[in-house]
Coordinates of C-alpha atoms in Angstrom, one line a residue:
M1 CA 0.3 5.3 -10.5
T2 CA -0.9 7.1 -7.4
Q3 CA 0.7 10.3 -8.3
N4 CA -1.4 10.6 -11.5
A5 CA -4.7 9.4 -9.9
P6 CA -7.7 11.6 -10.3
A7 CA -8.8 13.8 -7.4
P8 CA -11.1 12.2 -4.8
S9 CA -14.8 12.2 -5.6
A10 CA -16.8 15.1 -4.2
T11 CA -19.2 12.6 -2.6
V12 CA -16.5 11.2 -0.3
R13 CA -16.8 12.5 3.3
P14 CA -13.9 14.6 4.6
R15 CA -11.6 12.5 6.7
E16 CA -12.0 12.8 10.5
Q17 CA -9.1 14.6 12.3
W18 CA -7.7 15.1 15.7
T19 CA -8.3 18.7 16.8
G20 CA -4.5 19.3 17.3
Q21 CA -1.2 17.8 18.2
V22 CA -1.9 17.5 21.9
G23 CA -5.0 15.5 21.3
F24 CA -3.1 13.1 19.0
I25 CA -0.2 12.7 21.4
L26 CA -2.5 12.0 24.4
S27 CA -4.4 9.5 22.4
A28 CA -1.3 7.7 21.1
I29 CA 0.1 7.6 24.7
G30 CA -3.2 6.3 25.9
S31 CA -3.0 3.5 23.3
A32 CA 0.6 2.6 24.2
V33 CA 0.2 2.7 27.9
G34 CA -1.9 -0.4 28.7
L35 CA -2.1 -3.4 30.9
G36 CA 1.3 -4.6 29.8
N37 CA 3.0 -1.5 31.2
I38 CA 1.8 -2.3 34.7
W39 CA 1.8 -6.1 34.9
R40 CA 4.4 -7.1 32.3
F41 CA 7.4 -4.7 32.3
P42 CA 8.3 -4.9 36.0
G43 CA 8.4 -8.8 36.0
V44 CA 10.3 -9.0 32.7
A45 CA 12.9 -6.5 33.9
Y46 CA 13.3 -8.3 37.2
E47 CA 13.8 -11.7 35.5
N48 CA 16.2 -10.4 32.9
G49 CA 19.0 -8.7 34.7
G50 CA 17.3 -6.1 36.9
G51 CA 18.9 -2.7 36.4
A52 CA 21.1 -4.1 33.7
F53 CA 18.0 -4.9 31.6
L54 CA 17.5 -1.1 31.0
I55 CA 20.5 -1.2 28.6
P56 CA 19.0 -3.7 26.1
Y57 CA 15.6 -2.1 26.7
L58 CA 17.0 1.3 25.6
V59 CA 18.8 -0.2 22.6
A60 CA 15.6 -2.0 21.5
L61 CA 13.6 1.2 21.9
L62 CA 16.0 3.1 19.7
T63 CA 16.8 0.4 17.1
A64 CA 13.3 -1.2 16.6
G65 CA 10.6 0.4 18.6
I66 CA 10.9 4.0 17.4
P67 CA 11.8 3.1 13.8
I68 CA 8.8 0.8 13.4
L69 CA 6.6 3.4 15.1
F70 CA 7.8 6.0 12.5
L71 CA 7.0 3.4 9.8
D72 CA 3.4 3.1 11.0
Y73 CA 3.1 6.9 11.2
A74 CA 4.4 7.4 7.7
L75 CA 2.2 4.7 6.2
G76 CA -1.0 6.0 7.8
H77 CA -0.3 9.7 7.3
R78 CA 1.0 9.6 3.7
F79 CA -1.7 7.2 2.4
R80 CA -4.5 8.7 4.6
G81 CA -6.3 5.5 5.7
A82 CA -6.6 2.6 8.1
A83 CA -4.3 -0.4 7.5
P84 CA -6.1 -2.0 4.5
T85 CA -6.4 1.4 2.7
A86 CA -2.8 2.4 3.4
F87 CA -1.3 -1.0 2.3
R88 CA -3.5 -1.0 -0.9
R89 CA -2.4 2.5 -1.8
I90 CA 1.4 2.0 -1.3
G91 CA 1.0 -1.3 -3.2
R92 CA -0.1 0.6 -6.3
S93 CA -0.1 -2.0 -9.1
I94 CA -0.2 -4.9 -6.7
G95 CA -2.4 -3.1 -4.2
R96 CA -5.0 -5.8 -4.4
F97 CA -2.5 -8.2 -2.8
T98 CA -0.9 -5.8 -0.3
E99 CA -4.3 -4.8 1.0
S100 CA -4.5 -8.3 2.5
L101 CA -1.6 -7.4 4.9
G102 CA -3.8 -4.5 6.2
W103 CA -6.7 -6.9 6.8
F104 CA -4.3 -9.3 8.5
Q105 CA -3.6 -6.5 11.0
V106 CA -7.3 -5.6 11.3
A107 CA -8.1 -9.3 12.1
I108 CA -5.4 -9.3 14.8
A109 CA -7.0 -6.2 16.4
F110 CA -10.4 -7.8 16.1
V111 CA -9.3 -10.9 18.1
I112 CA -7.4 -8.9 20.7
G113 CA -10.4 -6.6 21.2
L114 CA -12.5 -9.7 22.1
Y115 CA -10.4 -10.8 25.1
Y116 CA -8.8 -7.5 26.1
T117 CA -12.3 -6.3 27.0
A118 CA -12.7 -9.3 29.4
V119 CA -9.5 -8.3 31.4
I120 CA -10.8 -4.7 31.7
A121 CA -14.1 -6.2 33.0
W122 CA -12.1 -8.2 35.7
A123 CA -10.2 -5.0 36.7
L124 CA -13.5 -3.1 36.9
S125 CA -15.0 -5.9 39.2
Y126 CA -11.9 -5.8 41.4
F127 CA -12.1 -2.0 41.6
V128 CA -15.5 -2.6 43.3
F129 CA -14.2 -5.6 45.3
S130 CA -11.5 -3.3 46.8
F131 CA -14.0 -1.4 48.9
D132 CA -14.7 -4.4 51.2
L133 CA -11.6 -6.5 50.3
R134 CA -14.0 -9.2 49.0
W135 CA -11.3 -11.7 48.1
G136 CA -10.7 -12.4 51.8
D137 CA -7.6 -14.3 53.0
D138 CA -7.2 -16.5 49.9
P139 CA -7.1 -14.3 46.7
A140 CA -6.0 -17.2 44.5
T141 CA -9.1 -19.3 45.3
F142 CA -11.3 -16.3 45.2
F143 CA -10.1 -15.3 41.7
Q144 CA -10.2 -18.7 40.0
A145 CA -13.0 -20.6 41.9
D146 CA -15.3 -17.9 43.3
Y147 CA -15.0 -15.1 40.7
L148 CA -14.2 -16.7 37.4
Q149 CA -15.5 -20.2 38.4
V150 CA -12.8 -21.8 36.1
G151 CA -13.8 -25.1 34.6
D152 CA -11.9 -27.7 32.5
P153 CA -10.6 -26.9 29.0
G154 CA -13.5 -26.8 26.6
L155 CA -16.2 -24.6 25.3
S156 CA -18.8 -23.9 27.9
L157 CA -22.1 -22.0 27.7
E158 CA -22.3 -21.7 31.5
F159 CA -22.1 -18.0 32.0
V160 CA -20.6 -16.3 35.0
P161 CA -22.8 -13.3 35.9
G162 CA -20.0 -11.6 37.8
V163 CA -18.0 -11.4 34.6
L164 CA -20.8 -11.0 32.1
I165 CA -22.3 -7.9 33.6
P166 CA -19.1 -5.8 33.7
L167 CA -18.0 -7.2 30.4
A168 CA -21.3 -5.9 28.8
L169 CA -20.8 -2.5 30.5
V170 CA -17.3 -2.2 29.0
W171 CA -18.5 -3.0 25.5
I172 CA -21.3 -0.4 25.8
A173 CA -18.8 2.2 26.9
A174 CA -16.4 1.3 24.1
I175 CA -19.1 1.4 21.4
L176 CA -20.4 4.8 22.7
V177 CA -16.8 6.3 22.5
L178 CA -16.2 4.9 19.0
A179 CA -19.6 6.0 17.7
A180 CA -18.8 9.6 18.8
G181 CA -16.0 9.7 16.3
V182 CA -12.3 10.6 16.5
A183 CA -12.4 14.1 18.1
K184 CA -15.5 13.8 20.2
G185 CA -15.0 10.2 21.1
L186 CA -11.4 8.8 21.1
Q187 CA -9.7 12.1 21.7
R188 CA -12.1 13.3 24.5
A189 CA -11.9 10.0 26.3
N190 CA -8.1 10.1 26.3
V191 CA -7.9 13.7 27.3
I192 CA -10.0 12.8 30.4
F193 CA -8.8 9.3 31.2
L194 CA -5.0 9.6 30.6
P195 CA -4.4 12.4 33.2
L196 CA -6.6 10.5 35.6
L197 CA -4.5 7.4 35.1
V198 CA -1.2 9.2 35.6
A199 CA -2.5 11.0 38.7
A200 CA -3.9 7.8 40.3
F201 CA -0.8 5.9 39.6
L202 CA 1.5 8.6 40.9
V203 CA -0.4 8.6 44.2
L204 CA -0.1 4.8 44.3
V205 CA 3.6 4.9 43.7
I206 CA 4.3 7.6 46.3
R207 CA 2.3 5.6 48.8
A208 CA 4.2 2.4 48.0
L209 CA 7.6 4.1 48.5
F210 CA 6.8 4.8 52.2
L211 CA 5.8 1.1 52.9
D212 CA 8.1 -1.1 55.1
G213 CA 10.4 -3.1 52.8
A214 CA 9.9 -0.8 49.8
A215 CA 13.7 -0.3 49.5
D216 CA 14.3 -4.1 49.4
G217 CA 11.8 -4.3 46.5
L218 CA 13.5 -1.5 44.6
N219 CA 16.9 -3.1 45.2
A220 CA 15.6 -6.4 43.8
L221 CA 14.3 -4.7 40.7
F222 CA 17.2 -2.3 39.9
T223 CA 20.3 -4.1 41.2
P224 CA 22.1 -4.9 37.9
N225 CA 23.1 -8.4 37.0
W226 CA 25.7 -7.5 34.3
A227 CA 26.3 -11.1 33.4
A228 CA 22.7 -11.2 32.0
L229 CA 23.8 -8.9 29.1
G230 CA 25.7 -11.9 27.6
D231 CA 22.5 -13.9 27.4
P232 CA 20.8 -13.6 24.0
N233 CA 17.4 -14.3 25.6
V234 CA 17.7 -11.2 27.7
W235 CA 18.0 -9.1 24.5
I236 CA 15.1 -10.9 22.9
A237 CA 13.1 -10.2 26.0
A238 CA 14.0 -6.5 25.7
Y239 CA 12.9 -6.4 22.0
S240 CA 9.7 -8.2 22.9
Q241 CA 8.8 -5.8 25.7
I242 CA 9.4 -2.7 23.5
F243 CA 7.6 -4.3 20.6
F244 CA 4.4 -5.3 22.4
S245 CA 4.4 -2.1 24.5
L246 CA 4.3 0.5 21.7
S247 CA 1.1 -0.7 19.9
I248 CA 3.0 -1.1 16.7
A249 CA 2.5 -3.4 13.7
F250 CA -1.2 -4.2 14.1
G251 CA -2.8 -1.1 12.6
I252 CA -3.3 1.2 15.6
M253 CA -0.6 3.8 14.8
I254 CA -1.3 3.6 11.1
T255 CA -5.0 4.4 11.8
Y256 CA -4.2 7.1 14.4
A257 CA -1.6 8.9 12.1
S258 CA -4.1 8.9 9.3
Y259 CA -6.3 11.3 11.3
R260 CA -3.5 14.0 11.5
R261 CA -3.7 17.0 9.2
R262 CA -1.6 16.9 6.1
R263 CA 1.0 19.3 7.4
S264 CA 1.6 17.7 10.8
N265 CA 4.8 17.0 12.5
L266 CA 5.2 13.2 12.9
T267 CA 8.6 12.3 14.3
S268 CA 8.8 14.6 17.3
P269 CA 5.4 13.6 18.6
G270 CA 6.5 10.0 18.0
L271 CA 9.5 10.5 20.2
V272 CA 7.3 12.0 22.9
V273 CA 4.9 9.0 22.7
A274 CA 7.7 6.5 22.8
F275 CA 9.6 8.0 25.8
A276 CA 6.3 8.7 27.7
N277 CA 5.4 5.0 27.3
S278 CA 8.8 3.9 28.6
S279 CA 8.7 6.4 31.5
F280 CA 5.4 5.0 32.6
E281 CA 6.8 1.5 32.4
I282 CA 9.7 2.4 34.7
L283 CA 7.2 4.2 37.0
A284 CA 5.1 1.1 37.1
G285 CA 8.2 -1.0 37.9
I286 CA 9.0 1.3 40.9
G287 CA 5.4 1.1 42.2
V288 CA 5.0 -2.6 41.7
F289 CA 8.3 -3.6 43.3
A290 CA 8.1 -1.2 46.2
T291 CA 4.8 -2.9 46.9
L292 CA 6.2 -6.4 46.5
G293 CA 9.0 -5.4 48.8
F294 CA 6.4 -4.6 51.5
F295 CA 4.7 -8.0 50.9
A296 CA 8.0 -9.9 51.3
F297 CA 8.8 -7.9 54.4
Q298 CA 5.4 -8.8 55.9
Q299 CA 6.1 -12.5 55.3
G300 CA 9.7 -12.4 56.4
I301 CA 11.1 -13.6 53.1
Q302 CA 13.1 -12.3 50.2
V303 CA 11.5 -10.7 47.1
A304 CA 13.0 -13.5 45.0
E305 CA 11.0 -16.0 47.0
L306 CA 7.6 -14.4 46.0
E307 CA 5.5 -16.0 43.2
G308 CA 3.2 -14.4 40.7
L309 CA 5.3 -11.4 39.7
T310 CA 3.8 -10.9 36.2
G311 CA 0.6 -10.9 34.3
V312 CA -2.8 -12.0 35.6
G313 CA -1.3 -13.6 38.7
L314 CA 0.4 -10.4 39.7
S315 CA -2.7 -8.3 39.2
F316 CA -5.5 -10.5 40.5
I317 CA -3.8 -12.7 43.1
T318 CA -0.6 -11.2 44.4
F319 CA -1.8 -7.6 44.5
P320 CA -5.1 -8.4 46.3
A321 CA -3.1 -10.4 48.9
I322 CA -0.9 -7.3 49.4
V323 CA -3.8 -4.9 49.6
S324 CA -5.3 -7.1 52.4
Q325 CA -2.2 -6.7 54.6
M326 CA -1.4 -3.0 54.1
P327 CA -2.7 0.0 56.0
G328 CA -5.4 1.8 53.9
G329 CA -5.7 -1.3 51.8
P330 CA -9.1 -0.4 50.2
L331 CA -7.9 2.9 48.9
F332 CA -4.7 1.3 47.6
G333 CA -6.8 -1.4 45.9
C334 CA -9.1 1.2 44.3
L335 CA -6.1 3.1 42.9
F336 CA -4.5 0.0 41.5
F337 CA -7.5 -1.5 39.9
G338 CA -8.8 1.9 38.8
S339 CA -5.5 2.5 37.1
L340 CA -5.7 -0.9 35.4
T341 CA -9.2 -0.2 34.1
L342 CA -8.2 3.2 32.7
A343 CA -5.0 2.0 31.1
G344 CA -6.8 -0.9 29.6
F345 CA -9.8 1.1 28.3
T346 CA -7.7 3.8 26.5
S347 CA -5.8 1.0 24.8
L348 CA -9.0 -1.0 24.0
I349 CA -10.6 1.9 22.1
S350 CA -7.5 2.3 19.9
V351 CA -7.6 -1.5 19.1
L352 CA -11.3 -1.3 18.2
Q353 CA -10.8 1.8 16.1
V354 CA -8.5 -0.2 13.8
V355 CA -11.5 -2.5 13.0
S356 CA -14.1 0.3 12.9
A357 CA -12.0 2.5 10.6
A358 CA -11.3 -0.3 8.2
F359 CA -15.0 -1.1 7.8
Q360 CA -15.9 2.6 7.5
E361 CA -13.5 2.9 4.5
K362 CA -14.3 -0.3 2.8
F363 CA -18.1 -0.1 3.0
R364 CA -18.5 3.7 3.2
L365 CA -20.0 3.5 6.7
T366 CA -20.4 6.4 9.2
P367 CA -18.4 6.1 12.5
R368 CA -21.7 5.5 14.3
V369 CA -22.9 2.7 12.0
A370 CA -19.4 1.0 12.0
A371 CA -19.0 1.3 15.8
T372 CA -22.5 -0.2 16.3
A373 CA -22.1 -3.0 13.8
V374 CA -18.5 -4.0 14.7
G375 CA -19.0 -3.4 18.4
S376 CA -22.2 -5.5 18.5
V377 CA -20.8 -8.5 16.7
S378 CA -17.6 -8.3 18.8
A379 CA -19.5 -7.9 22.1
V380 CA -21.6 -11.0 21.4
L381 CA -18.5 -13.1 20.5
S382 CA -16.6 -11.7 23.5
I383 CA -19.4 -12.6 25.9
L384 CA -19.9 -16.1 24.4
L385 CA -16.2 -16.9 24.7
F386 CA -14.9 -15.0 27.8
S387 CA -17.7 -14.7 30.3
T388 CA -18.2 -18.4 30.8
T389 CA -16.4 -20.9 33.0
T390 CA -13.9 -21.6 30.3
G391 CA -13.2 -18.0 29.6
L392 CA -9.8 -17.7 31.4
L393 CA -8.2 -20.6 29.5
A394 CA -9.6 -19.4 26.2
L395 CA -8.3 -15.9 26.9
D396 CA -4.8 -17.1 27.9
V397 CA -4.3 -19.3 24.8
T398 CA -5.8 -16.8 22.3
D399 CA -3.6 -14.1 23.7
Q400 CA -0.5 -16.2 23.5
Y401 CA -0.9 -17.0 19.8
A402 CA -2.4 -13.7 18.6
N403 CA 0.5 -11.7 20.3
N404 CA 3.5 -13.9 19.9
V405 CA 2.7 -15.4 16.5
G406 CA 0.2 -13.0 14.9
I407 CA 1.6 -9.6 15.7
V408 CA 5.2 -10.6 15.3
A409 CA 4.4 -12.2 11.9
S410 CA 2.6 -9.0 10.9
A411 CA 5.7 -6.9 11.8
V412 CA 8.0 -9.2 9.8
L413 CA 5.8 -9.2 6.8
T414 CA 5.2 -5.4 7.0
T415 CA 8.9 -4.5 7.1
I416 CA 9.8 -7.0 4.3
V417 CA 6.9 -6.0 2.0
V418 CA 7.3 -2.2 2.4
I419 CA 11.1 -2.0 2.3
W420 CA 12.1 -4.8 0.1
V421 CA 9.2 -5.8 -2.2
L422 CA 7.6 -2.3 -2.7
R423 CA 10.9 -0.4 -2.2
G424 CA 8.9 2.1 -0.2
G425 CA 11.7 3.1 2.2
P426 CA 12.9 6.3 0.4
E427 CA 9.4 7.5 -0.2
L428 CA 8.3 7.1 3.4
R429 CA 11.6 8.6 4.7
Y430 CA 11.0 11.6 2.4
H431 CA 7.5 11.9 3.7
L432 CA 8.6 11.9 7.3
N433 CA 11.3 14.5 6.7
A434 CA 8.9 16.7 4.6
V435 CA 6.4 17.2 7.4
S436 CA 8.6 16.8 10.5
T437 CA 11.1 18.8 12.4
F438 CA 13.2 15.8 13.6
Q439 CA 14.7 14.4 10.4
V440 CA 15.4 10.7 9.9
G441 CA 18.5 9.5 7.9
R442 CA 19.2 6.5 5.7
V443 CA 19.9 4.5 8.9
W444 CA 16.2 4.5 9.6
V445 CA 15.6 2.5 6.4
L446 CA 18.4 0.1 7.4
L447 CA 16.9 -0.4 10.9
V448 CA 13.4 -1.0 9.6
G449 CA 14.5 -3.1 6.6
V450 CA 17.3 -5.1 8.1
L451 CA 17.7 -5.2 11.8
A452 CA 14.0 -5.2 12.8
P453 CA 13.0 -8.1 10.5
I454 CA 16.0 -10.2 11.5
V455 CA 15.4 -9.8 15.3
L456 CA 11.6 -10.2 14.9
A457 CA 11.9 -13.2 12.6
Y458 CA 14.2 -14.9 15.2
M459 CA 11.6 -14.2 17.9
L460 CA 8.8 -15.6 15.7
I461 CA 10.6 -18.8 14.7
Q462 CA 11.8 -19.4 18.3
R463 CA 8.3 -19.0 19.6
I464 CA 6.6 -21.2 16.9
V465 CA 9.2 -24.0 17.6
V466 CA 8.4 -23.9 21.3
L467 CA 4.7 -23.9 20.7
I468 CA 4.9 -26.8 18.3
V469 CA 7.4 -28.9 20.4
E470 CA 6.3 -28.1 23.9
G471 CA 2.7 -26.9 23.5
Y472 CA 1.4 -24.3 25.9
G473 CA 0.4 -24.3 29.6
G474 CA 0.1 -28.1 29.6
L475 CA -3.2 -27.9 27.7
P476 CA -4.5 -30.7 25.4
E477 CA -3.3 -30.6 21.8
W478 CA -6.9 -30.3 20.5
Y479 CA -7.5 -27.3 22.6
L480 CA -4.4 -25.5 21.3
L481 CA -5.4 -26.4 17.8
V482 CA -8.8 -24.8 18.2
F483 CA -8.0 -21.7 20.3
G484 CA -4.3 -21.3 19.4
W485 CA -3.6 -22.2 15.8
G486 CA -7.3 -21.8 15.1
T487 CA -6.9 -18.1 16.0
I488 CA -4.0 -17.8 13.5
G489 CA -6.1 -19.6 10.9
F490 CA -9.0 -17.3 11.4
I491 CA -6.8 -14.2 11.0
V492 CA -5.3 -15.5 7.7
V493 CA -8.8 -16.5 6.3
A494 CA -10.3 -13.1 7.4
A495 CA -7.4 -11.3 5.6
I496 CA -8.1 -13.2 2.3
V497 CA -11.9 -12.9 2.4
M498 CA -12.0 -9.2 3.3
S499 CA -9.4 -8.4 0.6
A500 CA -11.6 -10.1 -2.0
L501 CA -14.7 -8.0 -1.2
K502 CA -15.5 -5.0 -3.3
W503 CA -14.9 -1.4 -2.1
R504 CA -17.9 1.0 -2.1
D505 CA -15.5 3.8 -3.1
S506 CA -12.3 2.9 -4.8
P507 CA -9.3 3.6 -2.5
D508 CA -7.1 4.0 -5.7
D509 CA -8.7 7.5 -6.5
F510 CA -6.0 9.1 -4.4
R511 CA -3.1 11.5 -4.7
A512 CA -0.3 11.2 -2.1
W513 CA 1.2 14.4 -0.8
P514 CA 3.9 15.7 -1.1
S515 CA 4.8 14.3 -4.5
F516 CA 7.6 11.7 -4.6
P517 CA 10.1 12.0 -6.0
P518 CA 10.2 15.8 -5.6
E519 CA 9.6 17.6 -8.8
G520 CA 13.1 19.0 -9.0
H521 CA 14.6 15.6 -8.6
A522 CA 12.3 14.1 -11.1
A523 CA 13.3 16.7 -13.7
N524 CA 17.0 16.0 -13.1
R525 CA 16.5 12.3 -13.5
K526 CA 14.8 12.9 -16.9
E527 CA 17.7 15.1 -18.0
H528 CA 20.2 12.4 -17.0
A529 CA 18.1 9.8 -18.9
K530 CA 18.4 11.9 -22.1

């Protein structure tokens, strides 16, 4: 049993730590606030009831987002490790099997890191293009034909220099941050970049509010459609948005929480992170729809008639078109694409740290060696797959399967394994309450063990059925098999193979703190047993 395990070997390096609570909170917010906050939330809210969407959004935040965030924090902080280490230690006698769930999460992070870097490279390119509005009068043609040089579905080795160069630069920057370690790398980057991001985005939003037609855009976003609340799909959309936005269930928050000191408050900072993330999403909604209102006003149409209100289309086609028409367009473009780059980069380094930390612990590597090894392999694969003429299609399909199948499956498995198979709910709840000021009750275990897996399993099954029956994006079946289901197959195989490899230092030489059950409770239970 973990409680009786011998003390850690004196040769094991002390675990890296954040310098304090502020550093952790800023880093966790930097991870949560990413591209999806800016290009996904506004469109999802608009298409699912407008102002009325905020009700299911808030319910999803309180009943699934925050509870699973606390679960990740408790796992990482109590068992002092990245996802494979944490799941192995909580698994105790079956730790060899539960470790594979941790590697499943690491493999998801590895895949996401490969293509997430490419999107940041696009944003970096468009930051430069903003100075002379290089996309001209036809941003759609410029993005797909001139910039990405999109070809037919396949696997091309025809590299696009305009993507390859910024992509290589993003990888170099990410490796340097990871190699510097937790305090001097991750924390320092977030302490600098997150305030810059908030300041730049605030300027952008304030400017957008004074544009002609901004009020029409805000009315389109926030006018409530109460009838939408009766549609189950609106509620599923709310749970999806919260779930994908908080960086939960694929190792990030487990890893980040493991770098907190033993006696560190977990739940109160968790609430700060969750509500800061949601506040930024609403701020993004205001900025994006005020700008879309201006665009509709310029064209003499309604906001509802606009196309490309979410995702890649919103950021790299619709927004450049708007920037071209507005006064001070270059400055507005720089602020928007600069914000995208900063938001993406602070999330990217958290995704890559999941992989780096797992390899550090399994193979006893230093942060510098792990960052260089993991980063170099990832950079080569990323450049081969996503800086060519087939990069956009590969990215779109990989993202669809890794997110909607991989991460959701990971969340369902995590809640079921931890709460039902390992019966870890009481121990993790005890841990949260022992170190935190905001106490969680038994309802937290119910939310994590019952409501969350039911909602997430429904989302997962629904998405798998759609992908099997309808395919995705009108792409050929062979292509979806290779880049879609192939991605899921790679994640599963990687989890099995990595779990089978030998540890350089046994993760089982570990004593969880504080003891569970508490000593007084344990003595009482022995008395009752007599």
